[in-house]
mmCIF file of C-alpha atoms in Angstrom:
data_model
loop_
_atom_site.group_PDB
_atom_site.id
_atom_site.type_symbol
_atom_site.label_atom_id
_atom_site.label_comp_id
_atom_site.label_asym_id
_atom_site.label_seq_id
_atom_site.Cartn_x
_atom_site.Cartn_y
_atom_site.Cartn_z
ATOM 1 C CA UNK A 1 65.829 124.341 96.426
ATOM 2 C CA UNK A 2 67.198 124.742 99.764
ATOM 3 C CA UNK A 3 69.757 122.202 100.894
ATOM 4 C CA UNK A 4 71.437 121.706 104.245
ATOM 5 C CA UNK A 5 74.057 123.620 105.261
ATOM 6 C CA UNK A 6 77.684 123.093 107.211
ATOM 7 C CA UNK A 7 79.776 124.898 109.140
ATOM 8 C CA UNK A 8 82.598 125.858 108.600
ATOM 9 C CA UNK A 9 83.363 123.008 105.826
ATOM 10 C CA UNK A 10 86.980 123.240 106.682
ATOM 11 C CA UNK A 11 88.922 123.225 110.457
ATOM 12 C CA UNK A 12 92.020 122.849 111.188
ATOM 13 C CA UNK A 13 92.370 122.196 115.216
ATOM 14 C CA UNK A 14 95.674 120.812 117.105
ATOM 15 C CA UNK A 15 95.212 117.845 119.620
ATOM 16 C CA UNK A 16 93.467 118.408 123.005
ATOM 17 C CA UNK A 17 91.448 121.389 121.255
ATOM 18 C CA UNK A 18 87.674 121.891 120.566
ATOM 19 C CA UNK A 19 85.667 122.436 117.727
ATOM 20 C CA UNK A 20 81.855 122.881 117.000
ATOM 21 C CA UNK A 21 80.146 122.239 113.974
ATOM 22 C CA UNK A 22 76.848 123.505 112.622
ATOM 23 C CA UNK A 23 74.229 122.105 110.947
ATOM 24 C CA UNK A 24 71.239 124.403 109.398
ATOM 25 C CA UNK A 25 68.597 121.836 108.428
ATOM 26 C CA UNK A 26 66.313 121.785 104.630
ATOM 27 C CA UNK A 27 63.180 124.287 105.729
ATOM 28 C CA UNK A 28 60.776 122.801 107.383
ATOM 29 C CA UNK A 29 62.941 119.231 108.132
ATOM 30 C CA UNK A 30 62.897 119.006 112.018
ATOM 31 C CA UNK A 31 65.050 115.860 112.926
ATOM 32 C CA UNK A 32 69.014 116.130 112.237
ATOM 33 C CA UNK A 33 71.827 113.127 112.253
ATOM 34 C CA UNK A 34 75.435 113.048 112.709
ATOM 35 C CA UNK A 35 77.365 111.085 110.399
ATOM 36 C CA UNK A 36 81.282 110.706 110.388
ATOM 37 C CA UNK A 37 83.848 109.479 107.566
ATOM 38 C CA UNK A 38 87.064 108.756 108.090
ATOM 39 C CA UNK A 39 89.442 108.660 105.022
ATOM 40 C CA UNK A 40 88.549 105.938 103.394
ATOM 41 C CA UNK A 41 85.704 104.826 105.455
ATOM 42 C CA UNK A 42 82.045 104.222 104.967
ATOM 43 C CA UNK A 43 80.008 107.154 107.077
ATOM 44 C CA UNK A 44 79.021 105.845 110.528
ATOM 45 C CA UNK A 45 76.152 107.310 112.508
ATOM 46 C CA UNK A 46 76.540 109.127 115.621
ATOM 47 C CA UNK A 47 73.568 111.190 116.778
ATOM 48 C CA UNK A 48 70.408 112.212 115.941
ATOM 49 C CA UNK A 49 67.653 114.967 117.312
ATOM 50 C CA UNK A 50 64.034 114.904 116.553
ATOM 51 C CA UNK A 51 62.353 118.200 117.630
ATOM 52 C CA UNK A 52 65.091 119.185 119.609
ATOM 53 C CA UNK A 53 65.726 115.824 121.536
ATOM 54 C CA UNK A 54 68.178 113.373 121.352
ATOM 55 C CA UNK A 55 66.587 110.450 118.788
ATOM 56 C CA UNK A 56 68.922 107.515 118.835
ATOM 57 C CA UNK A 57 72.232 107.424 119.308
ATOM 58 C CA UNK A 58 74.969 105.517 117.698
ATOM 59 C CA UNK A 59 79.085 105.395 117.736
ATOM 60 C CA UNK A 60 79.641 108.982 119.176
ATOM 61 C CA UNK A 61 82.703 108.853 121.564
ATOM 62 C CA UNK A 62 82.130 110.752 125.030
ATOM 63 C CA UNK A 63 83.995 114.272 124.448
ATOM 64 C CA UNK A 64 81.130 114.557 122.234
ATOM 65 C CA UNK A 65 77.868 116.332 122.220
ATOM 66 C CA UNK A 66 74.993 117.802 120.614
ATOM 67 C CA UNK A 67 72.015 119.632 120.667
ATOM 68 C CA UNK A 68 69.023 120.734 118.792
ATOM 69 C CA UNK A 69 68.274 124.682 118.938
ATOM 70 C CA UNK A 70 64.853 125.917 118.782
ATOM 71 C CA UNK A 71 65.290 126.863 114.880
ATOM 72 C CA UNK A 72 66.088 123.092 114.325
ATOM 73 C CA UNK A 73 69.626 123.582 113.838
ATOM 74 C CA UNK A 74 72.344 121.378 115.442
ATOM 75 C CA UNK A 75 75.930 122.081 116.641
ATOM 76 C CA UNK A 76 78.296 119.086 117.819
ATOM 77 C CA UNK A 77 80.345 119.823 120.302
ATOM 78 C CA UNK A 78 84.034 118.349 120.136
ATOM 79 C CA UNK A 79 86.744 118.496 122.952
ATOM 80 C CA UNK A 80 89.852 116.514 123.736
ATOM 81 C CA UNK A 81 90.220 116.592 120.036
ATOM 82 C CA UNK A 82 92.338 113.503 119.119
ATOM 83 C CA UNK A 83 93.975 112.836 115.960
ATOM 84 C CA UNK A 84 91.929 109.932 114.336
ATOM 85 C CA UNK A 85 88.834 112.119 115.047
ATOM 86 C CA UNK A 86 90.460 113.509 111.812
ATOM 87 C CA UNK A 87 86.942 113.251 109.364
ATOM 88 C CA UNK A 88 84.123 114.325 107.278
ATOM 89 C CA UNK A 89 81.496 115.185 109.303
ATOM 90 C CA UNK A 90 78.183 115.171 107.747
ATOM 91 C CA UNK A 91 74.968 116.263 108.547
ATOM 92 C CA UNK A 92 71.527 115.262 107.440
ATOM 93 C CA UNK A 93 67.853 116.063 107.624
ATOM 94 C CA UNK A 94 64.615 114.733 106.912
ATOM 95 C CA UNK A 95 61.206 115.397 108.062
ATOM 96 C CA UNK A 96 59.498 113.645 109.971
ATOM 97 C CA UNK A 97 59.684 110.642 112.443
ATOM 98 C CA UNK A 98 58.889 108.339 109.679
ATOM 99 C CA UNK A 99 62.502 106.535 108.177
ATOM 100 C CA UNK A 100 62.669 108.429 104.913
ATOM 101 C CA UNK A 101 65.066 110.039 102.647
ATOM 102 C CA UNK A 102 68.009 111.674 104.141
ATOM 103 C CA UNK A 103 70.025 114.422 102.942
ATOM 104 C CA UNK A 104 73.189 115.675 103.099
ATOM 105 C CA UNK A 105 74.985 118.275 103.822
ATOM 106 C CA UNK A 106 78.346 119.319 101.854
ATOM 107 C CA UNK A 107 80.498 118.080 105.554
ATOM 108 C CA UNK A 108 82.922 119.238 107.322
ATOM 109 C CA UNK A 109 86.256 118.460 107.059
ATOM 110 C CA UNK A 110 88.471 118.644 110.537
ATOM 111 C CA UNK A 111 91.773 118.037 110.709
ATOM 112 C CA UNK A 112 93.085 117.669 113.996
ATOM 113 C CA UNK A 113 96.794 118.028 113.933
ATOM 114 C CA UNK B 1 80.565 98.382 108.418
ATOM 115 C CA UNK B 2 77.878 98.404 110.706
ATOM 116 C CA UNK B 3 75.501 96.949 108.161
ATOM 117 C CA UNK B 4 77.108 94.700 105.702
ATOM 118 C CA UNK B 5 79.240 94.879 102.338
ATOM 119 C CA UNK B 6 79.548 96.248 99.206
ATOM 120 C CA UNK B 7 80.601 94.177 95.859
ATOM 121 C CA UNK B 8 82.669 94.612 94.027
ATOM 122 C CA UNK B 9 84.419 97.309 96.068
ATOM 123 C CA UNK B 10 86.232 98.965 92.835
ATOM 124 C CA UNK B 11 84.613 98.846 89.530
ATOM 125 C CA UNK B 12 86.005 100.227 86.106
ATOM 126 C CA UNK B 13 84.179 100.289 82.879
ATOM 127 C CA UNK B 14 84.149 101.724 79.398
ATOM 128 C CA UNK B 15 81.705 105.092 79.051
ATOM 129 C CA UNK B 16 78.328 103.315 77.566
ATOM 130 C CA UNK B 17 78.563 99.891 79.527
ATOM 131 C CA UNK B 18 76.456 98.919 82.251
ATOM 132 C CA UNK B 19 77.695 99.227 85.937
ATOM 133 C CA UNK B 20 75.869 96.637 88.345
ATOM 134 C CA UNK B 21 76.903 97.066 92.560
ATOM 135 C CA UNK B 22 75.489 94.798 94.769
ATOM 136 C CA UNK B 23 74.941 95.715 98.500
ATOM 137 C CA UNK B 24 74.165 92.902 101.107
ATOM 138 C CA UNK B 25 73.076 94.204 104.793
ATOM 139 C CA UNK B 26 72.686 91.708 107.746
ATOM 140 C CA UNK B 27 69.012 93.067 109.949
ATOM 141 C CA UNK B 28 65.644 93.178 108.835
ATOM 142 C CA UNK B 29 64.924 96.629 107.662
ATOM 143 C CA UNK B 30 62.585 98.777 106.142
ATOM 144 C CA UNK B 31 63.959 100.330 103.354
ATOM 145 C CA UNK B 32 67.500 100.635 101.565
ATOM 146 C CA UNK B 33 68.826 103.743 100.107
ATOM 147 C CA UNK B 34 71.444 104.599 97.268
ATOM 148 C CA UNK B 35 73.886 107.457 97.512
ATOM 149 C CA UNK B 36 76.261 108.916 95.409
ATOM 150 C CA UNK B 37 79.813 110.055 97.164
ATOM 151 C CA UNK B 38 81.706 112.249 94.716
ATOM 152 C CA UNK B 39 85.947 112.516 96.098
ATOM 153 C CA UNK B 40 85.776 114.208 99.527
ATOM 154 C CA UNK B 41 82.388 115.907 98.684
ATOM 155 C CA UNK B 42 78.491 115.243 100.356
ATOM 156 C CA UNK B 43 76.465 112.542 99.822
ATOM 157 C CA UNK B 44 73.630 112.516 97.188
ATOM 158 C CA UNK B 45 70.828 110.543 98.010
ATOM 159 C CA UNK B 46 69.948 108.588 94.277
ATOM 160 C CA UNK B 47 66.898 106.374 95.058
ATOM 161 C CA UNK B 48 64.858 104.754 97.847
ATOM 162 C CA UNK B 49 63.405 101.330 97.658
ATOM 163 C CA UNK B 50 61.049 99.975 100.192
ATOM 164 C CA UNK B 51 60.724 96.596 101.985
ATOM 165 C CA UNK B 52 58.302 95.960 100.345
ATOM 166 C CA UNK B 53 58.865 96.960 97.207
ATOM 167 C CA UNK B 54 61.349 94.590 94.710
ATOM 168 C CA UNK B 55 62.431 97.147 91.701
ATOM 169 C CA UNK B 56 62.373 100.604 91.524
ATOM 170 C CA UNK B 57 63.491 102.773 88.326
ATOM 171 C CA UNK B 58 64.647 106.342 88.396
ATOM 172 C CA UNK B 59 66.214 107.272 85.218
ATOM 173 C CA UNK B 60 69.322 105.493 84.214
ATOM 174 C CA UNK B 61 69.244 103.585 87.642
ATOM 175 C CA UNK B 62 67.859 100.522 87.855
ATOM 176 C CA UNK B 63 67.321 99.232 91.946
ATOM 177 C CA UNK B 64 66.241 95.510 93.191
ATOM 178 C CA UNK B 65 65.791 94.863 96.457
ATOM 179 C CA UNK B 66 65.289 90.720 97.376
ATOM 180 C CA UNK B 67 64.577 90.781 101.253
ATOM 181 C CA UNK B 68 65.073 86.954 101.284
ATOM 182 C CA UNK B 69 68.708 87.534 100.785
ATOM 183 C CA UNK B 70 68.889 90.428 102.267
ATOM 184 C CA UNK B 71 70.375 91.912 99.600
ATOM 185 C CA UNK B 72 70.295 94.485 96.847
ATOM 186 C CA UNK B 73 71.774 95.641 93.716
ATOM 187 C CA UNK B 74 72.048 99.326 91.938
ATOM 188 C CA UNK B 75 72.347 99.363 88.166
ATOM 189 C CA UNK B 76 73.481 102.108 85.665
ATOM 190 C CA UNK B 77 72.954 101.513 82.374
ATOM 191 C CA UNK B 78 74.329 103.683 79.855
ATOM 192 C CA UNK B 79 77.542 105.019 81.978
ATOM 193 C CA UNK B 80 78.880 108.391 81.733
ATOM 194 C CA UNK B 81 82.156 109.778 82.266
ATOM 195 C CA UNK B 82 79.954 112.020 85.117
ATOM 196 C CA UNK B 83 79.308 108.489 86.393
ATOM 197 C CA UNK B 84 82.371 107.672 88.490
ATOM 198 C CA UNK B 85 82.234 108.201 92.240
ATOM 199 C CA UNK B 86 81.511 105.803 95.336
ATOM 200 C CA UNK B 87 78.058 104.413 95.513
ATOM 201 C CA UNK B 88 76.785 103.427 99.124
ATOM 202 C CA UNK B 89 74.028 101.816 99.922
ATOM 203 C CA UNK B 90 72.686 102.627 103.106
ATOM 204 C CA UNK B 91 69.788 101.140 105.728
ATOM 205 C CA UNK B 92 67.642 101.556 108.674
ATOM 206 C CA UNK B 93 67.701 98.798 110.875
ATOM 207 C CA UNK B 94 64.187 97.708 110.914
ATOM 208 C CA UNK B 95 63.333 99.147 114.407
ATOM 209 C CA UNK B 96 62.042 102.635 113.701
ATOM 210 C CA UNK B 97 65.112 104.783 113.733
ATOM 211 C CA UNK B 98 65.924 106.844 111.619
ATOM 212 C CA UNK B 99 69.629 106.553 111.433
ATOM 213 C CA UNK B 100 71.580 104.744 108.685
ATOM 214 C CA UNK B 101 73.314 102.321 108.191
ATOM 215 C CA UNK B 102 76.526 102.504 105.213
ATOM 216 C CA UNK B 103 77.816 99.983 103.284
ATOM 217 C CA UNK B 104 81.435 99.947 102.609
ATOM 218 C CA UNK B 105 80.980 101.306 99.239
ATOM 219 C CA UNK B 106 81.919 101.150 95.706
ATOM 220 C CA UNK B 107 84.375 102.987 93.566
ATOM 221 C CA UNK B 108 83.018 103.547 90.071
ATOM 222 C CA UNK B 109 85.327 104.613 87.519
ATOM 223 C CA UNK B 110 83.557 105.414 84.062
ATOM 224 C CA UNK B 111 86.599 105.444 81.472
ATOM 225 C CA UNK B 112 85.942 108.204 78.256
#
């Protein structure tokens, strides 16, 4: 079965950069969340879309964004890259407005040097 | 954590015993999910249990959920050496949204 899908899962950026990450939802799933780990941390919510709008947002700093595009996938937007935004970023999808089973993506790992 | 705590945060056992982790969360909610975190890798969703809803059983996992204490506990019976990873537990926060909530987590190491 199809299963969400990151990318890149690995970016290396230097401090003041940006990045964007990608996030192709499960077929057919039409809301996306942002999750990120740090090492050694329990994931922490930062965005989600539900039919390409903004759902609920949680502990996402300023220099980010995101969107949803018209094919459902996401992209979060990074600047002023700092180093403790040094993570796994996750993504997950679900369908469906109702709280239900999430899943996950593989992440991304940044490092921001 | 945003939610509440995991316990015990480390946990080692002997392939074949049990392995109990207990999650408390602080806000009503309507349901509580399991995950599996292998090293640095996703997170695999194990089980969902429902508010209302006080067990659940999915193979070797065993899942209670007791509302009144706001708490919950994952078992595995029958650990294998495949076993050992980080177990979250993870919740909504009762209001409609979808987002989750993540326990700290804990570290399951199934000995051979």
């Amino acid at each position: 079965a199809a299963g969400v899908i990151q990318s890149p899962r690995h970016l290396i950026k230097e401090k003041r950069e940006t990045a964007t990450l990608k996030c192709y939802p499960i077929p057919r799933h039409d809301t996306v969340y942002w999750y990120q780990q740090g090492p050694g941390q329990d994931p922490q919510f930062l965005i989600s879309f539900y039919e390409k709008m903004q759902s609920d947002k949680g502990s996402i700093p300023d220099r980010f964004s995101a969107q949803q595009f018209s094919d459902y996938h996401s992209e979060l937007n990074m600047s002023s890259l700092e180093l403790g935004d040094s993570a796994l970023y996750f993504c997950a999808s679900s369908y469906g407005t109702v709280t239900d089973t999430q899943y996950f993506g593989p992440g991304t790992r940044l490092t921001v040097l | 954590s945003q939610q509440g705590e995991e316990d015990p945060q480390a946990l080692s056992i002997q392939e074949g015993e049990n392995a109990t982790m207990n999650c408390s969360y602080k806000t009503s909610i309507n349901n509580l999910q399991w995950y599996r975190q292998n090293s640095g890798r996703g997170l695999v969703h194990l089980i969902l249990i429902r508010s209302n809803e006080r067990e659940k059983h999915s193979g070797r996992l065993r899942v209670t959920l007791d509302t009144s204490k706001k708490s919950s506990s994952l078992l595995i019976t029958a650990s294998r050496a495949a076993d050992t990873a980080s177990y979250f537990c993870a919740t909504d926060n009762g209001t409609g949204a979808n987002n989750l909530f993540f326990g700290t987590g804990t570290r399951l190491t199934v000995i051979p």
